[in-house]
Short mmCIF file of C-alpha atoms and ligand atoms in Angstrom, two decimals:
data_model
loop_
_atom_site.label_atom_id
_atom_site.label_comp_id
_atom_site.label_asym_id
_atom_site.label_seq_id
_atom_site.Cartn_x
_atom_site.Cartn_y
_atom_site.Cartn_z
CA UNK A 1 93.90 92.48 109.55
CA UNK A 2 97.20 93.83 110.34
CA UNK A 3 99.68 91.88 112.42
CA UNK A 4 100.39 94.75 114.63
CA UNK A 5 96.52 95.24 115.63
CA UNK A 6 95.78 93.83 118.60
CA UNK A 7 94.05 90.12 118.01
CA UNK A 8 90.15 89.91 117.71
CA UNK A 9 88.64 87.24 118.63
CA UNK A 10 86.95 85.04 115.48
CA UNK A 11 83.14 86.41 114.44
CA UNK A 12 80.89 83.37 113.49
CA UNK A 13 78.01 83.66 111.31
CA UNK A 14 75.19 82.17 110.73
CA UNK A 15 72.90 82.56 107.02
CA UNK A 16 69.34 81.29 107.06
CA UNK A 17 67.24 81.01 104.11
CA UNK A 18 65.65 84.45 102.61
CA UNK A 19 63.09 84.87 100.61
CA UNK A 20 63.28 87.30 97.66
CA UNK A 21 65.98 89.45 97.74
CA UNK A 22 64.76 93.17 96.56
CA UNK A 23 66.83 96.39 95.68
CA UNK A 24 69.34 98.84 94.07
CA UNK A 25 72.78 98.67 95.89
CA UNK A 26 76.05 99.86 94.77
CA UNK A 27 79.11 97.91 95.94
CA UNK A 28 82.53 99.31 97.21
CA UNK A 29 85.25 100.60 94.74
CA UNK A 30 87.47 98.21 92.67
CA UNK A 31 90.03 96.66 95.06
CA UNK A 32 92.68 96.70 91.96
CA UNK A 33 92.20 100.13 91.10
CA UNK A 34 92.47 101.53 94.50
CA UNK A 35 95.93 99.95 95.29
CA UNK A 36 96.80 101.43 92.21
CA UNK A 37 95.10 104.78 92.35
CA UNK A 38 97.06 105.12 95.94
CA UNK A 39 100.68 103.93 94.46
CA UNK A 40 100.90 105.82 91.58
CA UNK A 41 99.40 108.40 93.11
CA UNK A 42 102.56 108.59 95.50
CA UNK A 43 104.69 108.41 92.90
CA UNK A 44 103.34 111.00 90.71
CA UNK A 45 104.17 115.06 90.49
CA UNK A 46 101.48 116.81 92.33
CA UNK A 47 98.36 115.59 94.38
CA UNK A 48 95.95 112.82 92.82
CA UNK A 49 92.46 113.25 93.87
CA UNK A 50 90.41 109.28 94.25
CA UNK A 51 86.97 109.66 94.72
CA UNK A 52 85.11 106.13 95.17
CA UNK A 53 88.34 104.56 97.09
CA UNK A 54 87.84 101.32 98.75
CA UNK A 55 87.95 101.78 102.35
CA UNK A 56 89.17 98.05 103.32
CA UNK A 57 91.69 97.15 105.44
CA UNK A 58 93.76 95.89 102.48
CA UNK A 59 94.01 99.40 100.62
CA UNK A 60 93.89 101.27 103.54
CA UNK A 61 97.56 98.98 104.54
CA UNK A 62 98.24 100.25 101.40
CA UNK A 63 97.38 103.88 101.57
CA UNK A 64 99.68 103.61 105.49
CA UNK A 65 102.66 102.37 103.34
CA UNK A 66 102.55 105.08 100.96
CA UNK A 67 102.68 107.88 103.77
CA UNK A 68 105.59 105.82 105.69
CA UNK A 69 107.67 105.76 102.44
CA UNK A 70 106.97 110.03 102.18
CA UNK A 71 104.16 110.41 99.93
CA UNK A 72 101.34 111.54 102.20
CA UNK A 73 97.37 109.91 101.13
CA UNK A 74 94.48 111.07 103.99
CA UNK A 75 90.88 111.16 103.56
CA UNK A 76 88.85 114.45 103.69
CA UNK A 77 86.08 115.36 105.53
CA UNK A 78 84.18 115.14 102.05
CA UNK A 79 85.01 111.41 102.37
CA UNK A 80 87.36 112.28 99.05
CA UNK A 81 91.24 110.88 99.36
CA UNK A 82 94.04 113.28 98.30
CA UNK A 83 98.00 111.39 97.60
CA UNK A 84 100.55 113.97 97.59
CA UNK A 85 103.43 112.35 95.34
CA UNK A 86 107.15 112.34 95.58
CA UNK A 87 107.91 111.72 92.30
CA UNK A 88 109.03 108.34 90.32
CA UNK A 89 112.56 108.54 92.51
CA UNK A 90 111.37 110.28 95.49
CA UNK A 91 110.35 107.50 97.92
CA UNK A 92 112.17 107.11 101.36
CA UNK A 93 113.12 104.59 103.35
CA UNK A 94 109.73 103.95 105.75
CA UNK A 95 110.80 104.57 109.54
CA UNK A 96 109.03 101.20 110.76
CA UNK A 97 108.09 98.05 109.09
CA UNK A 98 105.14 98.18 106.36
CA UNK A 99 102.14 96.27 107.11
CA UNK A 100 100.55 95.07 104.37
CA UNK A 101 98.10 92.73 106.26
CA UNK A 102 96.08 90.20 104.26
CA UNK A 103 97.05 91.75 100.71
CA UNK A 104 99.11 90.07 98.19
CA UNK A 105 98.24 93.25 95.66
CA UNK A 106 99.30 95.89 98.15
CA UNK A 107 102.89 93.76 99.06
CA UNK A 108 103.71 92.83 95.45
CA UNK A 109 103.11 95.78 93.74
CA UNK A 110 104.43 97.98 96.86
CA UNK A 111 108.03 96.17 96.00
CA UNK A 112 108.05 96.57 92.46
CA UNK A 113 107.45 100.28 93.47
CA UNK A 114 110.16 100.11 95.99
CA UNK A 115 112.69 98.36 94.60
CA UNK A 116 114.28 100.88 91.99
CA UNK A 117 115.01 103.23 94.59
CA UNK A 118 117.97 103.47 96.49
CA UNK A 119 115.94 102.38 100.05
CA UNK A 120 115.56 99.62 102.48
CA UNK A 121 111.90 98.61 103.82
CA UNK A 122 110.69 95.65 105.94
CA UNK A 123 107.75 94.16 104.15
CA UNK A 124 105.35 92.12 106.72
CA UNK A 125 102.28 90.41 106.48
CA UNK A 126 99.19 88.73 108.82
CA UNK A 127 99.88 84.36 108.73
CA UNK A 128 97.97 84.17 105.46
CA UNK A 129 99.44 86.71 103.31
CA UNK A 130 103.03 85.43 105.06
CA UNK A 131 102.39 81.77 103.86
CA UNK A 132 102.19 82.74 100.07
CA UNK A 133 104.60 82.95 97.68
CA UNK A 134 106.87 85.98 97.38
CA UNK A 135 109.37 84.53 94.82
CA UNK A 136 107.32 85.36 92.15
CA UNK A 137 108.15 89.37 92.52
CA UNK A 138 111.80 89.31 94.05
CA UNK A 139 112.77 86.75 91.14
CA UNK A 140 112.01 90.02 88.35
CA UNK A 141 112.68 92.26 90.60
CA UNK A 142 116.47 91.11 91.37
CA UNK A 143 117.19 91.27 87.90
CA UNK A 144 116.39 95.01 88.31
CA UNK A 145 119.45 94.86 90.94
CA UNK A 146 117.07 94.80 93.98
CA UNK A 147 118.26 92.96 96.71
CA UNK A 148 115.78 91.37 99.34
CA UNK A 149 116.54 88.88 102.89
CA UNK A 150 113.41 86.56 103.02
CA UNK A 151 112.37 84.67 105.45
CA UNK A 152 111.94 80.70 104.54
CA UNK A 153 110.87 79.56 101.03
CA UNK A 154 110.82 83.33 99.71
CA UNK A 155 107.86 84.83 102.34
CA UNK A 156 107.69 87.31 104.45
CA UNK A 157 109.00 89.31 105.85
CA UNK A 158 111.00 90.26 103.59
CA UNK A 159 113.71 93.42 103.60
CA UNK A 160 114.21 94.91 100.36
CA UNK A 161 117.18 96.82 99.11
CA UNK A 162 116.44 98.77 96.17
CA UNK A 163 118.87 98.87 93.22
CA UNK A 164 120.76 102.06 93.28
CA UNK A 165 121.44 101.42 89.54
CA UNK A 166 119.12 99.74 88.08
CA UNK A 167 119.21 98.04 84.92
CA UNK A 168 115.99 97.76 82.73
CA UNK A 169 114.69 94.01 82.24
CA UNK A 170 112.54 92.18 79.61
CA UNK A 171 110.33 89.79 81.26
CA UNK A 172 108.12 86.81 80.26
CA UNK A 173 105.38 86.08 82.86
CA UNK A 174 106.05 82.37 83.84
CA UNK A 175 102.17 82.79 85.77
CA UNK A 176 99.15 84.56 84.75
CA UNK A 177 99.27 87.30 87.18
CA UNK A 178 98.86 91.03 87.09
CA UNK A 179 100.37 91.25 90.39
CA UNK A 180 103.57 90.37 89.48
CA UNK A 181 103.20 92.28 85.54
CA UNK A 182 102.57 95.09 87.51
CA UNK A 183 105.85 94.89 90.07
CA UNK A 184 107.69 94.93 86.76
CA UNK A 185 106.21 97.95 84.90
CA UNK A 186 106.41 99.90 88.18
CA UNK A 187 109.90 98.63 88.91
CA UNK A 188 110.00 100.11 85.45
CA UNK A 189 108.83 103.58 86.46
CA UNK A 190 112.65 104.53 88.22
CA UNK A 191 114.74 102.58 85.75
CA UNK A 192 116.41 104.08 82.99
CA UNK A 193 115.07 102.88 79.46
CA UNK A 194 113.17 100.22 78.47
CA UNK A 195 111.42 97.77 80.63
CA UNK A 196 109.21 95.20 79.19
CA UNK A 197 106.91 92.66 79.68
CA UNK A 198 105.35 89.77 77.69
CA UNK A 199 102.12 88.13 79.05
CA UNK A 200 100.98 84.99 77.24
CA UNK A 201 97.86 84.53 78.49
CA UNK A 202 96.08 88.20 79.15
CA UNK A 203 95.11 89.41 82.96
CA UNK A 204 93.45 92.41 84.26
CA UNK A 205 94.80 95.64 82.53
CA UNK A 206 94.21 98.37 85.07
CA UNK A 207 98.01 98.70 85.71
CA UNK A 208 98.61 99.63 81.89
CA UNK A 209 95.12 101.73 81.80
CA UNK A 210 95.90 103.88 84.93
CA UNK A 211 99.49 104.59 84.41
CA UNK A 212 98.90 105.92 81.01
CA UNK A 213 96.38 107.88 82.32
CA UNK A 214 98.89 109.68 84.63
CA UNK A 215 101.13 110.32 81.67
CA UNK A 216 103.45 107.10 81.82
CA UNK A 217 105.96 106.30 78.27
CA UNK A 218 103.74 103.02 78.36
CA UNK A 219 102.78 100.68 74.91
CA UNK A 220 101.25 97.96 74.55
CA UNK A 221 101.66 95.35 71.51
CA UNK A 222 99.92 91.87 70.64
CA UNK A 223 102.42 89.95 69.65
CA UNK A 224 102.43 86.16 67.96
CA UNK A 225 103.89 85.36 71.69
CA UNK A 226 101.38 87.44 73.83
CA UNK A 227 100.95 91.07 75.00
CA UNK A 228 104.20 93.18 75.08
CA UNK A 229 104.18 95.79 77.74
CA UNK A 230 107.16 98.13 77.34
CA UNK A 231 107.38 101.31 79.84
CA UNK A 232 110.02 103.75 79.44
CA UNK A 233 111.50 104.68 82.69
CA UNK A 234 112.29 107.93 84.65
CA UNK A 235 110.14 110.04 83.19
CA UNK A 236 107.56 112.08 85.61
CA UNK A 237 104.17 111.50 86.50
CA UNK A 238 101.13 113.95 86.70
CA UNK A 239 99.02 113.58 89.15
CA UNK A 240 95.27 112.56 88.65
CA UNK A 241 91.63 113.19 89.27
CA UNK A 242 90.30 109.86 89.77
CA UNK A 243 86.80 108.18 89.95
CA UNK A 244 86.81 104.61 91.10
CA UNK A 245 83.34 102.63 90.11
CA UNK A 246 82.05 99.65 91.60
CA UNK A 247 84.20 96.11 92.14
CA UNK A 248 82.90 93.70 89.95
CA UNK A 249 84.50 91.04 92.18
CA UNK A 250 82.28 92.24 95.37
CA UNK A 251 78.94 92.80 93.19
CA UNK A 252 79.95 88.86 92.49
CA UNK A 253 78.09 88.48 95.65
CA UNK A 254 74.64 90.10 95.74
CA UNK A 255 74.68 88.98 91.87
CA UNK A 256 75.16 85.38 92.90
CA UNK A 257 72.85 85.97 95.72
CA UNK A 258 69.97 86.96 93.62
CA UNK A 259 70.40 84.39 91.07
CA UNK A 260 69.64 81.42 93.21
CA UNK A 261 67.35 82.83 96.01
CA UNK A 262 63.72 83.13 94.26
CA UNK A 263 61.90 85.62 93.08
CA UNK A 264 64.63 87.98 93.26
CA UNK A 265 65.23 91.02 91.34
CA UNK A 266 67.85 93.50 92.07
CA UNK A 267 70.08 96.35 90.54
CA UNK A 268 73.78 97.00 91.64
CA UNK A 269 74.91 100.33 90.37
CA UNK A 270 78.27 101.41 88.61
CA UNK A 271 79.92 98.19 88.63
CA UNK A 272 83.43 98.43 86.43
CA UNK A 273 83.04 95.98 83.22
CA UNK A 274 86.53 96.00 82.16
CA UNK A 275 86.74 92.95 79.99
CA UNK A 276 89.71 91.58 82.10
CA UNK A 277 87.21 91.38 84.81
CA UNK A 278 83.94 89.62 83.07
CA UNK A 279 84.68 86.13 82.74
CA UNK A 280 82.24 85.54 85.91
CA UNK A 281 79.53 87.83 84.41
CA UNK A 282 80.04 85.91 81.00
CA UNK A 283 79.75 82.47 82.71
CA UNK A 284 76.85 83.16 84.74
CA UNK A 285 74.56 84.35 81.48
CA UNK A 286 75.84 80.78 79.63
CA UNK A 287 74.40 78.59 82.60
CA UNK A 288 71.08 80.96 82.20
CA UNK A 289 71.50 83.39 84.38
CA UNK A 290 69.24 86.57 83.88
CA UNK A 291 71.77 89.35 84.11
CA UNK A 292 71.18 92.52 82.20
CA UNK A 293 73.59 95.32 81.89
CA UNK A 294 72.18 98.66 81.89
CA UNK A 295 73.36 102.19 81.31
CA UNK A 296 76.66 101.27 79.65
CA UNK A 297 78.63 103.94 79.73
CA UNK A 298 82.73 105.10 79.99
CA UNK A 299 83.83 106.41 83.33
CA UNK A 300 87.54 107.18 83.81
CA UNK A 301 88.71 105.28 81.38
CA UNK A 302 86.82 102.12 82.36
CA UNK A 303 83.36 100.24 81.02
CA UNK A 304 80.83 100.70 83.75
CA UNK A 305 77.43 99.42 84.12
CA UNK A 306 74.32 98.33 86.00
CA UNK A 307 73.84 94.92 86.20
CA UNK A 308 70.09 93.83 86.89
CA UNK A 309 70.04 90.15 87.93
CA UNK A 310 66.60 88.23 88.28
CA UNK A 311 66.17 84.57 90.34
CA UNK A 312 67.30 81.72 87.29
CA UNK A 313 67.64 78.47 87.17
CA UNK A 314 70.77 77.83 86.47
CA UNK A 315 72.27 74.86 84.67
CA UNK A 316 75.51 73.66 84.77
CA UNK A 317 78.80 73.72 82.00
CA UNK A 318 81.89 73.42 81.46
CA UNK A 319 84.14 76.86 82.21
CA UNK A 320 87.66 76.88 79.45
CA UNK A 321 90.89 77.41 81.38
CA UNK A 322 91.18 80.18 79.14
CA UNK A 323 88.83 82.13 81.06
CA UNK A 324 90.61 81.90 84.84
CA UNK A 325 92.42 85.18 84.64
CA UNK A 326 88.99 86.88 83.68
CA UNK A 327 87.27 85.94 86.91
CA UNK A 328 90.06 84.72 88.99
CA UNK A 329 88.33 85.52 92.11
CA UNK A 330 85.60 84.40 91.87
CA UNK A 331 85.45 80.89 91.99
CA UNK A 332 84.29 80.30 95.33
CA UNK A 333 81.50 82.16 94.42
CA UNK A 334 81.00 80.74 91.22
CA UNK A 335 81.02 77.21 92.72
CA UNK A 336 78.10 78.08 95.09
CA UNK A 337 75.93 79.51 92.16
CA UNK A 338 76.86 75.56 90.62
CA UNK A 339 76.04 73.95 93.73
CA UNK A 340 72.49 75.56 92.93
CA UNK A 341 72.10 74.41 88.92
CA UNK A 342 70.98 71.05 87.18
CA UNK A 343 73.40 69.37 86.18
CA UNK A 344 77.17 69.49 87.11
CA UNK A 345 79.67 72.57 86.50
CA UNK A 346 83.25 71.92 86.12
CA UNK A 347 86.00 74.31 85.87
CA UNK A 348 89.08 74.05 84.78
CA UNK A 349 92.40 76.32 84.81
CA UNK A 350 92.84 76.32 88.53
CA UNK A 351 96.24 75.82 89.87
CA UNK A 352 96.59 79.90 91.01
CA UNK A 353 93.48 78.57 93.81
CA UNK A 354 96.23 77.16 96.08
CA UNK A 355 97.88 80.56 96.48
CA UNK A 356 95.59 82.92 97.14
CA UNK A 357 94.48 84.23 100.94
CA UNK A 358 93.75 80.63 101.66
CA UNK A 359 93.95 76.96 99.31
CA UNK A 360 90.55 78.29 97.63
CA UNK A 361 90.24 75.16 95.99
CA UNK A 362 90.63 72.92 98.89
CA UNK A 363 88.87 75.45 100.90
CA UNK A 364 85.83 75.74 98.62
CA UNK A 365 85.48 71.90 98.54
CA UNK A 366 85.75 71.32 102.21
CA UNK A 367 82.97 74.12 102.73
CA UNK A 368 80.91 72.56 99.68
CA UNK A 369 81.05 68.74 101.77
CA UNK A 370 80.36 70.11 104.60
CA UNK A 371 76.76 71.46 103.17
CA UNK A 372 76.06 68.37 101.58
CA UNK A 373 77.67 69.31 97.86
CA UNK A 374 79.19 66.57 96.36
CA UNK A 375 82.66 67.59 94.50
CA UNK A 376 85.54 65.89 92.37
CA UNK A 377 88.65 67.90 92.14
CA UNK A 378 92.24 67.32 90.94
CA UNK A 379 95.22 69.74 90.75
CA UNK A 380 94.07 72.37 88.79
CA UNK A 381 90.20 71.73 88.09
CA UNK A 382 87.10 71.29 89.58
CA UNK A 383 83.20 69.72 89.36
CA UNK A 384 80.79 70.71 91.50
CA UNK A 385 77.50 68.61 91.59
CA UNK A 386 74.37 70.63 91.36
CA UNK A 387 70.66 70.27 92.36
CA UNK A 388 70.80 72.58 95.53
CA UNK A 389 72.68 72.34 99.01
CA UNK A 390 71.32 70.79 101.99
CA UNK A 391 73.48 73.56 103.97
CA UNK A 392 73.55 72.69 108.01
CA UNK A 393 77.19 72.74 107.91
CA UNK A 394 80.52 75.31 109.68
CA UNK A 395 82.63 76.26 106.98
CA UNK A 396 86.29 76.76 107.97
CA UNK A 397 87.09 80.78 106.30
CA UNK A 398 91.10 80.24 106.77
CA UNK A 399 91.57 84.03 106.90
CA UNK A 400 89.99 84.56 103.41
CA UNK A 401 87.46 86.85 103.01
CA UNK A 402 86.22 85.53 99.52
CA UNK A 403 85.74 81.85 101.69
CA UNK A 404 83.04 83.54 104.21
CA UNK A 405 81.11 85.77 101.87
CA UNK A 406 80.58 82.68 99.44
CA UNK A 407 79.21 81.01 101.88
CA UNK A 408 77.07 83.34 103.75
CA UNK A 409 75.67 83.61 100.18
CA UNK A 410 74.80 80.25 99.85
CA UNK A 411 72.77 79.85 103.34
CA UNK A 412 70.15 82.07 101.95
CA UNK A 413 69.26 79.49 99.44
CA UNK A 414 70.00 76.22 100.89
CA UNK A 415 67.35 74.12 102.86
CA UNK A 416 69.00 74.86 105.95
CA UNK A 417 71.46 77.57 107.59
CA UNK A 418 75.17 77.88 107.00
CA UNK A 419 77.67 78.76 109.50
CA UNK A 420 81.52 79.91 108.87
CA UNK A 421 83.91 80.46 111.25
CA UNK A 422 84.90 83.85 110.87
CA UNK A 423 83.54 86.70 109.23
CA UNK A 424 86.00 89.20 110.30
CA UNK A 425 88.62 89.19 106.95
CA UNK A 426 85.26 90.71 105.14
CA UNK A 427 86.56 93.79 106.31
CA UNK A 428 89.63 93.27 103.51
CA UNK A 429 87.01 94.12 100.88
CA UNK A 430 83.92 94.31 101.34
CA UNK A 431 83.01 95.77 105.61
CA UNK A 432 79.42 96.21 104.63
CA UNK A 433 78.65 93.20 103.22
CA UNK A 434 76.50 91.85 105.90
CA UNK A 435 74.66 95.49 105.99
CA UNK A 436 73.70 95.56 102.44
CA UNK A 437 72.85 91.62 102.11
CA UNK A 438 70.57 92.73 104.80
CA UNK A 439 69.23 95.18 103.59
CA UNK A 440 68.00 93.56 100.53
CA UNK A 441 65.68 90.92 102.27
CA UNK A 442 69.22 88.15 103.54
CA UNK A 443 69.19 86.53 107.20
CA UNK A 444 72.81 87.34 108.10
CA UNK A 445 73.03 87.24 111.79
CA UNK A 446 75.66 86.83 114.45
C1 LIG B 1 95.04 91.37 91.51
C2 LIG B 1 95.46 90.30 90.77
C3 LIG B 1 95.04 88.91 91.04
C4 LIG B 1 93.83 88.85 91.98
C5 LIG B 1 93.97 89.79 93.13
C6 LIG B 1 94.10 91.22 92.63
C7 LIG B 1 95.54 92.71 91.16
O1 LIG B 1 96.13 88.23 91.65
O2 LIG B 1 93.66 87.54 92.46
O3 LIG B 1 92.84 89.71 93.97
O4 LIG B 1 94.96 93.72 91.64
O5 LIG B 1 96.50 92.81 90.39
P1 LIG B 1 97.29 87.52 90.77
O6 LIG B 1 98.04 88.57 90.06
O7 LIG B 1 98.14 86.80 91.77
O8 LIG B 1 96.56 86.59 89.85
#
């Protein structure tokens, strides 16, 4: 929701228990690919065509920011979006603050675009994306010679200066995070030579994938250390023809959905199985989940499939740190399918929970209590007791979309309804969600 909208009031819902949940559905585009589909787009020589774009308030903040800084992206009548770029130094300074609403992605990877160009741009935010950390980006990205005034603790809003010389950087990602990888490398994009970065531990490659794709000096190396990601800067762009498939994240959802409301049996089309994005997939097949991929197949440079997911019983296990980065996201949802198995799940590798839209760990357990789940957590992990939630209670959302859909997800099982707070930060990802639930045989009601 952006902060310059005027302020809706907050949209309750209430989930009541479904019986079998029946369909094919396809799912939005991939959040992470349309950011990027939109931001390199602007950057690029020529005009990128995106078919399948996400058309959430998050990427369409993003999509605004890229036609205030000169590079103009509008949707056709044929529902197709068309980026006319500016080239890798041709951004200019946006006439009024950029919104970038509830998304980290679009902010952080909007600077590292930004901040190897000699402009200044007010970067703002809605209260949750202004509580979360910022450091993480203008740390790398000062070392580039950017220059930024924060407000308190390194949040927004933040001004950025971009470096009018900037001076190539090797990096070492102190976090697992491909939002802050990718501020680099696109930092990289405008700055002479080489700019690298090494990533211990391995997080979702679309940054690397799509920018080669449009013709960027990119390589990638596996190194005793990690993945080395060096891009060689100012050279052009060519714009792209782009087809975005479905976000595994928001077909995390229905998939959960079926799994622990019987007799279901469902198909959601063209969902992207890039194997930086599977972890929840993988972990939901290992507790006996019946998921079946079908129709494998490459689609602009990306795995996609169908999955078809069946009502299991799950049971629960143990899910490696190792994994996090895979499925990041969904753990809220991933804790609901647990609250549903024998046995107890616990998960470990946690500690990026407390800084996404909202504390998702403390906000997953305080939703879990309050339908009759019971939970042990510490800093970084988390066991969720199984056997099936009693339900009955008002979860709290905190301005995170992930929060209300997990939980409208797990009235349709429990023994009785669920109720959150506020549905209205679905519309950062996923605005149809109720619709399609619906439509499948769900109780999601106002
Ligand atoms: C994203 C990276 C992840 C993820 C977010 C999207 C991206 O964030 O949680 O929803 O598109 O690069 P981090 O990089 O902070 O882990």
């Amino acid at each position: 929701m952006s902060q310059s909208s005027a302020p809706l009031p907050p949209l309750p819902l209430i989930s009541r228990q479904a019986s079998a949940l029946k369909g094919r559905i396809r799912v939005p585009g991939d959040k992470s690919m349309s950011h990027r589909s939109l931001m390199f787009g602007a950057v690029a020589i020529g005009e990128t065509v995106i078919r399948g774009l996400l058309e959430a308030e998050d990427v369409i903040n993003t999509a605004k920011a890229m036609t205030a800084l000169g590079a103009s992206a509008a949707r056709g009548a044929d529902g197709v979006w068309r980026v006319q770029g500016v080239g890798v130094s041709g951004l200019q300074s946006p006439a009024a603050p950029l919104d970038f609403g509830n998304s980290g992605t679009g902010v952080r990877l909007a600077m590292g675009l930004m901040a190897t160009t000699p402009l200044t741009a007010t970067c703002v935010g809605d209260a949750s994306l202004s509580r979360r950390p910022m450091g993480r980006v203008t740390g790398p990205l000062a070392q580039f010679g950017a220059r930024f005034e924060t407000a308190e603790g390194n949040r927004l809003p933040i001004t950025l200066h971009g470096a009018r010389e900037p001076v190539p950087i090797t990096y070492r990602l102190p976090v697992a995070s491909a939002q802050v990888k990718s501020a680099v490398l696109l930092a990289g994009l405008n700055t002479p030579g080489r700019t690298t970065v090494i990533e211990p531990t391995s997080t979702r490659d679309h940054t690397e994938r799509m920018l080669k794709g449009f013709g960027a000096r990119i390589a990638v190396e596996q190194k005793d250390d990690g993945r080395h990601i060096a891009i060689e800067g100012q050279h052009e762009l060519t714009a792209q023809t782009l087809d975005i498939p479905g976000d595994p994240s928001s077909a995390a959802f229905p998939m959960v959905a079926a799994l622990i409301t019987a007799g279901s049996d469902i198909v959601i089309e063209n969902i992207m199985l890039n194997p930086t994005r599977t972890g929840l997939i993988q972990t939901l097949i290992e507790m006996g989940g019946d998921i079946v991929i079908e129709n494998r197949r490459l689609a602009g440079g990306e795995e996609v499939g169908d999955l078809h997911v069946r009502a299991s019983q799950l049971s629960g296990i143990a899910v490696p740190a190792a994994r996090a980065p895979s499925m990041i996201d969904e753990y809220p949802i991933l804790a609901v399918a647990a609250s549903f198995a024998r046995g107890v799940t616990r998960m470990e590798g946690l500690e990026e929970l407390r800084v996404k839209e909202s504390d998702r760990l403390a906000a997953v357990e305080a939703g879990l209590a309050a339908n009759g789940v019971a939970t042990r957590s510490g800093r970084d992990w988390l066991e969720v007791d199984g056997g099936g939630a009693a339900g009955g209670g008002t979860v709290t959302t905190h301005m995170d979309h992930r929060i209300a859909m997990s939980f409208l997800v797990m009235g349709l099982a429990a023994a009785r309804e669920t109720r959150v707070d506020d549905s209205r930060f679905i519309a950062t990802s996923f605005p149809d969600f109720t619709g399609l639930m619906n439509a499948m045989g769900a109780k999601i009601s106002a």
